[in-house]
Coordinates of C-alpha atoms in Angstrom, one line a residue:
Chain A
X20 CA 18.8 18.9 -19.1
X21 CA 20.2 19.0 -15.8
X22 CA 20.0 16.6 -12.9
X23 CA 20.7 18.5 -9.7
X24 CA 22.3 16.9 -6.7
X25 CA 24.8 16.9 -3.8
X26 CA 28.4 15.5 -2.9
X27 CA 28.7 15.3 0.8
X28 CA 32.4 14.8 2.3
X29 CA 31.9 12.7 5.1
X30 CA 35.5 13.1 6.2
X31 CA 34.5 17.0 6.8
X32 CA 31.0 16.6 8.0
X33 CA 31.5 16.8 12.1
X34 CA 27.3 16.4 12.9
X35 CA 27.1 20.1 14.1
X36 CA 23.4 20.5 12.7
X37 CA 24.0 23.7 11.4
X38 CA 22.4 22.6 8.1
X39 CA 19.2 21.2 9.9
X40 CA 18.6 24.3 11.6
X41 CA 19.3 26.3 8.2
X42 CA 16.7 24.4 6.8
X43 CA 13.8 24.8 9.3
X44 CA 14.3 28.5 9.3
X45 CA 14.5 28.6 5.7
X46 CA 11.3 26.6 4.9
X47 CA 9.5 27.0 7.9
X48 CA 9.7 23.4 9.1
X49 CA 7.0 22.9 11.5
X50 CA 8.3 21.9 15.0
X51 CA 9.2 18.6 15.8
X52 CA 9.8 17.7 12.1
X53 CA 12.7 17.9 10.2
X54 CA 13.6 17.5 6.4
X55 CA 17.2 16.7 7.1
X56 CA 18.8 15.5 9.7
X57 CA 22.3 13.9 11.1
X58 CA 23.0 10.1 10.9
X59 CA 26.3 8.6 12.6
X60 CA 27.2 5.1 11.2
X61 CA 29.6 3.1 12.8
X62 CA 31.0 -0.4 11.6
X63 CA 33.5 -2.7 12.7
X64 CA 34.8 -4.5 16.2
X65 CA 36.8 -2.9 18.6
X66 CA 39.7 -1.5 17.8
X67 CA 39.2 -1.5 14.1
X68 CA 36.2 0.8 14.0
X69 CA 35.2 3.0 11.2
X70 CA 32.7 6.0 11.9
X71 CA 31.1 8.1 9.3
X72 CA 28.8 11.0 10.0
X73 CA 26.8 12.6 7.3
X74 CA 23.8 14.7 6.7
X75 CA 20.9 13.1 5.3
X76 CA 17.6 14.2 3.4
X77 CA 15.6 13.2 0.5
X78 CA 18.2 12.0 -2.3
X79 CA 15.9 13.4 -5.0
X80 CA 16.1 10.0 -7.2
X81 CA 16.1 9.7 -10.8
X82 CA 13.9 6.8 -10.6
X83 CA 11.8 8.1 -7.4
X84 CA 9.3 5.1 -6.1
X85 CA 7.3 8.3 -4.5
X86 CA 6.6 9.9 -7.7
X87 CA 5.4 6.5 -9.5
X88 CA 3.4 5.6 -6.3
X89 CA 1.4 8.8 -6.2
X90 CA -2.0 8.6 -7.5
X91 CA -2.7 12.1 -8.0
X92 CA 0.6 13.4 -9.6
X93 CA 1.6 15.7 -6.9
X94 CA 5.0 14.1 -6.2
X95 CA 6.7 15.1 -9.4
X96 CA 9.9 15.8 -11.0
X97 CA 10.9 19.3 -11.4
X98 CA 11.5 21.0 -14.8
X99 CA 14.6 22.4 -13.2
X100 CA 17.3 19.7 -12.5
X101 CA 14.8 16.6 -12.0
X102 CA 14.5 17.7 -8.4
X103 CA 11.7 15.6 -6.9
X104 CA 8.5 17.9 -5.2
X105 CA 5.4 17.8 -3.9
X106 CA 2.8 20.0 -4.9
X107 CA 0.8 20.8 -1.7
X108 CA -2.7 21.6 -3.5
X109 CA -2.5 18.2 -5.3
X110 CA -1.5 16.1 -2.1
X111 CA -4.4 14.2 -1.1
X112 CA -2.2 12.9 2.0
X113 CA -2.6 9.4 1.3
X114 CA 0.9 8.3 2.4
X115 CA 1.8 6.0 -0.4
X116 CA 4.9 8.0 -1.6
X117 CA 6.2 7.8 2.5
X118 CA 5.5 4.1 2.5
X119 CA 7.1 3.8 -0.9
X120 CA 10.7 5.7 0.0
X121 CA 13.3 3.6 1.5
X122 CA 14.7 6.7 2.9
X123 CA 12.2 7.5 5.1
X124 CA 12.7 11.1 3.8
X125 CA 9.0 11.9 4.1
X126 CA 6.6 13.2 6.5
X127 CA 3.1 14.6 6.6
X128 CA 3.1 18.1 7.4
X129 CA 0.7 19.3 10.2
X130 CA -1.6 20.7 7.5
X131 CA -2.1 17.6 6.0
X132 CA 0.0 17.2 2.7
X133 CA 3.2 15.7 2.8
X134 CA 6.3 17.3 3.3
X135 CA 10.4 16.8 2.2
X136 CA 13.3 18.7 1.2
X137 CA 12.9 20.8 -2.0
X138 CA 16.7 21.3 -2.4
X139 CA 15.8 25.0 -1.4
X140 CA 14.7 25.2 -5.3
X141 CA 13.5 28.9 -4.4
X142 CA 17.0 29.4 -3.9
X143 CA 18.4 27.5 -6.5
X144 CA 16.1 29.1 -8.8
X145 CA 17.8 32.5 -8.2
X146 CA 21.4 31.0 -8.4
X147 CA 21.8 30.1 -4.9
X148 CA 22.9 27.0 -3.2
X149 CA 20.1 25.3 -0.9
X150 CA 20.3 27.1 2.5
X151 CA 22.1 23.5 4.0
X152 CA 24.9 23.9 1.7
X153 CA 25.5 27.4 2.1
X154 CA 25.6 27.6 6.0
X155 CA 27.9 24.4 6.6
X156 CA 30.9 25.6 8.5
X157 CA 33.2 22.8 7.3
X158 CA 32.0 23.3 3.7
X159 CA 31.1 19.2 3.8
X160 CA 28.4 19.8 1.0
X161 CA 28.5 20.8 -2.4
X162 CA 25.5 21.2 -4.4
X163 CA 25.4 21.1 -8.4
X164 CA 24.6 19.4 -11.8
X165 CA 25.5 16.2 -12.7
X166 CA 25.0 16.3 -16.2
X167 CA 27.5 19.0 -16.4
X168 CA 30.7 17.0 -16.6
X169 CA 32.6 20.4 -15.9
X170 CA 30.7 20.7 -12.7
X171 CA 32.4 20.7 -9.1
X172 CA 30.0 17.8 -8.2
X173 CA 31.6 15.7 -11.2
X174 CA 34.9 16.8 -10.4
X175 CA 34.4 15.5 -6.8
X176 CA 33.1 12.2 -7.5
X177 CA 36.4 11.6 -10.1
X178 CA 38.3 12.7 -7.4
X179 CA 37.5 10.7 -4.7
X180 CA 36.2 7.5 -3.5
X181 CA 32.3 7.7 -2.9
X182 CA 28.7 5.4 -1.9
X183 CA 25.1 6.5 -2.1
X184 CA 22.5 5.5 0.3
X185 CA 20.5 2.0 -0.7
X186 CA 21.8 1.7 -4.0
X187 CA 20.3 -1.8 -4.0
X188 CA 16.9 -0.1 -3.6
X189 CA 17.5 0.7 -7.6
X190 CA 15.9 4.3 -7.3
X191 CA 19.2 5.9 -8.6
X192 CA 19.7 8.5 -5.5
X193 CA 21.5 11.8 -6.4
X194 CA 23.6 12.5 -3.1
X195 CA 26.7 11.2 -2.7
X196 CA 28.9 10.8 0.2
X197 CA 32.9 11.0 -0.2
X198 CA 34.9 8.4 2.1
Chain B
X27 CA 28.9 -4.2 14.7
X28 CA 26.9 -2.0 12.4
X29 CA 25.4 1.0 14.6
X30 CA 23.3 3.7 13.1
X31 CA 22.3 6.8 14.9
X32 CA 19.9 9.2 13.8
X33 CA 18.5 12.7 14.9
X34 CA 15.8 12.5 12.9
X35 CA 12.6 12.5 14.7
X36 CA 9.3 12.8 12.6
X37 CA 6.2 11.9 13.6
X38 CA 4.6 8.6 12.2
X39 CA 8.2 7.9 10.7
X40 CA 10.7 7.4 13.8
X41 CA 11.6 5.2 15.6
X42 CA 9.3 3.0 12.8
X43 CA 6.8 3.9 10.1
X44 CA 3.2 4.3 11.6
X45 CA 1.6 5.7 8.5
X46 CA -1.3 3.5 8.5
X47 CA -3.6 2.5 11.1
X48 CA -6.8 0.4 11.3
X49 CA -8.1 2.3 8.1
X50 CA -5.8 0.7 5.6
X51 CA -6.4 -3.0 6.6
X52 CA -10.0 -2.6 7.3
X53 CA -10.3 -1.1 3.8
X54 CA -8.2 -4.1 2.2
X55 CA -10.3 -6.8 4.1
X56 CA -13.8 -5.0 2.8
X57 CA -12.5 -4.7 -0.6
X58 CA -11.5 -8.4 -0.6
X59 CA -14.6 -9.5 1.1
X60 CA -16.6 -7.5 -2.0
X61 CA -14.1 -8.8 -4.6
X62 CA -15.0 -12.5 -3.2
X63 CA -19.0 -11.5 -3.2
X64 CA -18.5 -10.6 -6.9
X65 CA -16.5 -13.6 -7.8
X66 CA -19.0 -15.8 -6.3
X67 CA -22.2 -13.7 -7.3
X68 CA -20.9 -13.7 -10.8
X69 CA -20.2 -17.5 -10.8
X70 CA -23.8 -18.1 -9.9
X71 CA -24.9 -15.9 -12.8
X72 CA -22.3 -17.8 -15.1
X73 CA -23.6 -21.3 -13.9
X74 CA -27.4 -20.0 -14.8
X75 CA -28.7 -19.8 -10.8
X76 CA -30.6 -16.6 -11.5
X77 CA -33.8 -18.7 -12.1
X78 CA -33.5 -19.8 -8.3
X79 CA -35.7 -17.6 -6.4
X80 CA -33.5 -17.4 -3.2
X81 CA -30.0 -17.4 -5.1
X82 CA -27.3 -15.1 -3.3
X83 CA -26.2 -13.7 -6.4
X84 CA -29.3 -11.1 -5.9
X85 CA -28.8 -9.9 -2.6
X86 CA -24.7 -10.0 -2.3
X87 CA -24.4 -6.9 -4.6
X88 CA -26.4 -5.1 -1.9
X89 CA -24.0 -6.6 0.7
X90 CA -21.0 -5.5 -1.5
X91 CA -22.4 -2.2 -2.0
X92 CA -22.6 -1.5 1.8
X93 CA -19.1 -3.0 2.3
X94 CA -17.3 -1.4 -0.6
X95 CA -18.8 2.0 0.8
X96 CA -17.5 1.3 4.5
X97 CA -14.4 0.8 3.2
X98 CA -14.1 3.8 1.1
X99 CA -15.1 5.8 3.9
X100 CA -12.1 3.9 6.0
X101 CA -9.7 5.2 2.8
X102 CA -11.4 8.5 3.3
X103 CA -10.7 8.7 6.8
X104 CA -7.1 7.9 6.7
X105 CA -6.4 10.7 4.3
X106 CA -4.7 13.5 5.8
X107 CA -5.9 16.3 3.5
X108 CA -9.4 15.3 3.0
X109 CA -10.8 17.8 1.3
X110 CA -8.7 17.3 -1.6
X111 CA -9.8 13.8 -2.5
X112 CA -11.4 15.0 -5.9
X113 CA -7.6 15.2 -7.1
X114 CA -7.7 11.5 -7.3
X115 CA -10.3 11.7 -10.1
X116 CA -8.6 14.6 -12.1
X117 CA -5.8 12.6 -13.5
X118 CA -5.0 8.6 -14.0
X119 CA -1.6 7.8 -12.9
X120 CA -0.5 4.9 -15.1
X121 CA 2.4 3.9 -12.6
X122 CA 0.7 4.3 -9.2
X123 CA -1.5 1.3 -8.0
X124 CA -3.6 3.9 -5.8
X125 CA -4.7 5.6 -8.8
X126 CA -5.3 2.5 -10.7
X127 CA -7.8 1.5 -7.6
X128 CA -9.4 4.6 -7.4
X129 CA -10.4 4.3 -10.8
X130 CA -11.5 0.2 -10.9
X131 CA -13.7 1.3 -7.6
X132 CA -15.7 4.0 -9.8
X133 CA -16.0 1.3 -12.1
X134 CA -17.3 -1.2 -9.8
X135 CA -20.0 0.7 -8.3
X136 CA -22.2 0.8 -11.8
X137 CA -21.2 -2.9 -11.9
X138 CA -22.8 -3.5 -8.4
X139 CA -25.9 -1.0 -8.9
X140 CA -26.7 -3.4 -12.5
X141 CA -26.3 -6.7 -10.2
X142 CA -29.0 -5.0 -8.0
X143 CA -31.1 -4.0 -10.6
X144 CA -31.4 -7.8 -11.8
X145 CA -33.6 -7.9 -8.9
X146 CA -34.9 -4.8 -8.0
X147 CA -37.2 -4.2 -4.8
X148 CA -40.9 -4.6 -6.0
X149 CA -41.6 -1.3 -4.2
X150 CA -39.2 0.7 -6.2
X151 CA -40.4 -1.0 -9.4
X152 CA -43.6 0.0 -8.7
X153 CA -42.9 3.3 -8.8
X154 CA -40.3 3.4 -10.9
X155 CA -41.0 0.7 -13.8
X156 CA -37.8 1.8 -16.1
X157 CA -35.7 0.0 -13.3
X158 CA -37.1 -3.3 -14.5
X159 CA -35.1 -2.7 -17.8
X160 CA -32.1 -4.1 -17.0
X161 CA -33.7 -7.1 -15.9
X162 CA -35.7 -7.7 -18.7
X163 CA -32.7 -7.0 -21.0
X164 CA -30.2 -9.7 -19.2
X165 CA -33.1 -12.3 -18.6
X166 CA -34.3 -12.5 -22.2
X167 CA -31.0 -13.8 -23.7
X168 CA -29.2 -16.7 -21.2
X169 CA -26.1 -15.7 -23.0
X170 CA -26.3 -12.1 -21.7
X171 CA -26.8 -13.2 -17.8
X172 CA -24.0 -15.7 -18.4
X173 CA -21.4 -12.5 -19.9
X174 CA -22.4 -10.2 -17.5
X175 CA -21.6 -12.8 -14.7
X176 CA -18.1 -13.1 -16.3
X177 CA -18.1 -9.6 -16.4
X178 CA -19.2 -9.5 -12.6
X179 CA -15.9 -11.7 -11.8
X180 CA -13.6 -9.9 -13.5
X181 CA -14.2 -7.1 -11.8
X182 CA -14.1 -9.1 -8.2
X183 CA -11.1 -10.3 -9.3
X184 CA -9.9 -6.6 -10.1
X185 CA -10.5 -5.6 -6.7
X186 CA -9.5 -8.5 -4.8
X187 CA -5.6 -8.4 -7.0
X188 CA -5.4 -4.5 -6.6
X189 CA -5.9 -4.7 -2.7
X190 CA -2.7 -7.1 -2.7
X191 CA -0.7 -5.1 -5.6
X192 CA -1.0 -1.2 -3.7
X193 CA 1.2 -2.7 -1.0
X194 CA 3.6 -4.8 -2.9
X195 CA 4.0 -2.3 -5.4
X196 CA 5.5 -0.2 -2.5
X197 CA 8.8 -1.8 -2.5
X198 CA 10.5 0.0 0.5
X199 CA 8.8 -2.4 2.6
X200 CA 10.8 -5.8 2.5
X201 CA 7.5 -8.0 4.0
X202 CA 5.5 -6.5 0.9
X203 CA 8.3 -6.9 -1.7
X204 CA 6.4 -9.8 -2.6
X205 CA 4.6 -10.6 -6.2
X206 CA 2.5 -13.0 -4.4
X207 CA 1.0 -10.8 -2.2
X208 CA -2.1 -10.2 -4.5
X209 CA -2.9 -13.9 -4.8
X210 CA -2.9 -14.1 -1.0
X211 CA -5.3 -11.2 -0.4
X212 CA -7.3 -12.2 -3.7
X213 CA -7.6 -16.0 -2.0
X214 CA -8.5 -14.4 1.6
X215 CA -11.1 -12.3 0.6
X216 CA -12.3 -15.3 -1.6
X217 CA -12.4 -17.4 1.5
X218 CA -13.8 -14.6 3.8
X219 CA -16.6 -14.1 1.4
X220 CA -17.6 -17.6 1.0
X221 CA -17.5 -18.2 5.0
X222 CA -19.8 -15.0 4.9
X223 CA -22.1 -16.7 2.5
X224 CA -22.2 -19.7 4.0
X225 CA -23.7 -18.6 7.0
X226 CA -26.2 -16.1 5.5
X227 CA -27.5 -18.3 2.4
X228 CA -31.1 -19.2 2.4
X229 CA -30.6 -21.6 -0.4
X230 CA -29.5 -25.1 0.9
X231 CA -27.3 -26.0 -2.0
X232 CA -25.4 -23.0 -2.1
X233 CA -24.6 -23.5 1.6
X234 CA -23.0 -26.8 0.9
X235 CA -21.4 -25.9 -2.0
X236 CA -19.7 -22.7 -0.3
X237 CA -18.7 -24.7 2.9
X238 CA -16.8 -26.7 0.4
X239 CA -15.5 -24.2 -1.7
X240 CA -14.5 -22.4 1.7
X241 CA -12.3 -25.4 2.6
X242 CA -10.5 -25.5 -0.9
X243 CA -9.6 -21.7 -0.6
X244 CA -8.6 -22.3 2.9
X245 CA -5.8 -24.7 1.8
X246 CA -5.1 -22.7 -0.9
X247 CA -4.9 -19.9 1.0
X248 CA -2.2 -21.8 3.4
X249 CA -0.4 -22.9 0.5
X250 CA -0.1 -19.2 -0.5
X251 CA 1.1 -18.2 2.6
X252 CA 3.8 -20.4 2.5
X253 CA 4.5 -19.7 -0.8
X254 CA 4.9 -16.4 0.3
X255 CA 6.9 -16.8 3.2
X256 CA 9.3 -19.2 1.2
X257 CA 9.5 -16.3 -1.6
X258 CA 10.8 -13.5 1.4
X259 CA 13.0 -16.4 3.1
X260 CA 14.9 -17.4 0.1
X261 CA 15.3 -13.5 -1.4
X262 CA 17.5 -10.6 0.3
X263 CA 18.8 -10.5 3.9
X264 CA 16.2 -7.7 4.6
X265 CA 13.3 -9.8 3.2
X266 CA 14.3 -12.8 5.1
X267 CA 14.5 -11.2 8.0
X268 CA 10.9 -9.5 7.3
X269 CA 9.6 -12.6 7.2
X270 CA 11.0 -13.4 10.5
X271 CA 8.9 -10.8 11.8
X272 CA 5.6 -13.1 11.1
X273 CA 7.5 -16.5 11.7
X274 CA 9.7 -15.9 15.3
X275 CA 9.2 -11.9 15.9
X276 CA 6.8 -9.1 17.2
X277 CA 3.9 -10.2 15.1
X278 CA 4.5 -14.2 15.6
X279 CA 2.0 -14.7 18.2
X280 CA -1.1 -12.8 16.1
X281 CA 0.2 -14.5 13.1
X282 CA 0.2 -18.0 14.3
X283 CA -2.6 -17.8 16.6
X284 CA -4.9 -15.6 15.3
X285 CA -4.1 -15.9 11.1
X286 CA -3.1 -19.5 10.7
X287 CA -4.5 -21.2 13.7
X288 CA -7.9 -19.9 14.5
X289 CA -8.3 -18.3 10.9
X290 CA -7.4 -21.2 9.1
X291 CA -6.6 -24.6 10.4
X292 CA -9.4 -25.0 13.2
X293 CA -12.3 -23.5 11.0
X294 CA -10.7 -26.3 8.1
X295 CA -11.3 -28.6 10.6
X296 CA -14.6 -27.7 11.8
X297 CA -16.0 -27.3 8.2
X298 CA -14.5 -30.5 7.4
X299 CA -16.4 -32.4 9.9
X300 CA -19.8 -30.6 8.8
X301 CA -19.5 -31.0 5.4
X302 CA -18.8 -35.0 6.0
X303 CA -22.1 -34.7 8.4
X304 CA -20.1 -35.6 11.6
X305 CA -20.9 -32.6 13.1
X306 CA -23.7 -29.6 12.4
X307 CA -22.8 -26.5 10.3
X308 CA -22.0 -23.9 12.6
X309 CA -21.7 -20.3 12.1
X310 CA -18.6 -20.2 14.3
X311 CA -16.1 -21.4 11.8
X312 CA -17.1 -19.3 9.1
X313 CA -17.0 -16.3 11.6
X314 CA -13.1 -17.5 12.6
X315 CA -12.2 -17.5 8.8
X316 CA -13.8 -14.1 8.5
X317 CA -11.8 -12.7 11.5
X318 CA -8.9 -14.5 10.4
X319 CA -9.0 -12.8 7.3
X320 CA -9.4 -9.1 9.0
X321 CA -6.1 -10.3 11.3
X322 CA -4.1 -11.2 8.5
X323 CA -4.7 -7.6 6.7
X324 CA -3.8 -5.8 10.3
X325 CA -0.7 -8.2 10.8
X326 CA 0.5 -7.4 7.1
X327 CA -0.1 -3.8 7.3
X328 CA 1.9 -3.3 10.5
X329 CA 4.5 -5.7 10.5
X330 CA 5.2 -4.5 6.7
X331 CA 5.4 -1.1 8.0
X332 CA 7.9 -1.8 10.7
X333 CA 10.1 -3.8 7.9
X334 CA 12.9 -1.9 6.9
X335 CA 16.0 -2.2 4.5
X336 CA 18.2 -0.6 6.8
X337 CA 17.5 -3.2 9.4
X338 CA 17.4 -7.0 10.2
X339 CA 15.4 -8.3 13.4

């Protein structure tokens, strides 16, 4: 059983937003919305300030609260890689999944259903990387299978320090940030 | 310093969550009122008051039916993909509080209809004599009506409990991350329903009883609110900060003035004076209790959406 996820090198990410544009083009994201975005976090007090630039999106959590909260089963784990997806024809737009996501990664599509990052599953099924990963000019994003001990994502995690977002939320996110 | 800047700009998500507007608080309020009314009606049936001609257990199911339908309408209006609402009933998702709620509501409707049929309108019975059957069945044995009263209370408690669990199951919002929210909404629903019946009850005994009961519910509600706040303040930093939204933050004015002051403390004082015959019974105090319950839902739903794991206030 595969467990797809991403490792993102925050020392390489420059916040150019190519990933954001690629996602919007690939997935026809409606104007005014985004499935991925850039976050800049500054910590500390001058002169000891630390800044991290990172590209964020749905964390495709292993224990996804959005899947648990969904009353119709529209939010589900895909058979391939445990990717968290929304079946548009089953979504009633109750927004319980949005309220349950600690990352605020979901939004209501103008057509009424809830939308979010899919890890470009239509590309992944063909053996390609998600659109955001494939266009990154600094190669800061790596997509792969965490259940495969020899995968590139596992090699990166074994060789560098990393963190995930809000691990205290207990959702077991599948995106890690190298620091 | 910890400064987070994001390029995200999703409607209803940024800068803070605003996915639920008036529909959900209204639904939670009406659900709580129906829960309280079912508990009261069930209690009167259990106590054998069905022989009293003007017992409120005969007309509360009608009012509950209307209020619940209005609540369901509010819930429906909140849906973004309305034509797909039937999808709720093609599955049962055991981990989803909303799925539990939608099925509980389906069970509550027949329960209310049977309650209504305990004393169906005479004109209707004349045309359809078969509608008298439930009445004959239940009234033929006092144990049956008592058991039915307990069942009505069980379903009433189920709705009241569910309205709180719905929010507290959404752990991503620190303010709702409390295991006591269901109790707060259940007691608030009971107090609102008791206040309502206090105003409309035709039976003097019931009016007096519910005025006294409402005072007890108001005290319990105040106690549960205190526990809710203490629970948050002694939990994680984000939860303690979420509690500050109510205590000193953006929602403090509506919380202290409308929920605590005008919704609980002042009506409690008025009703204590009325119960002790110092002043006449007035519909003002019950009305304040009911409106306080409504504002409580608005404050909890709105402040809960504003609270976040990433932020302190």
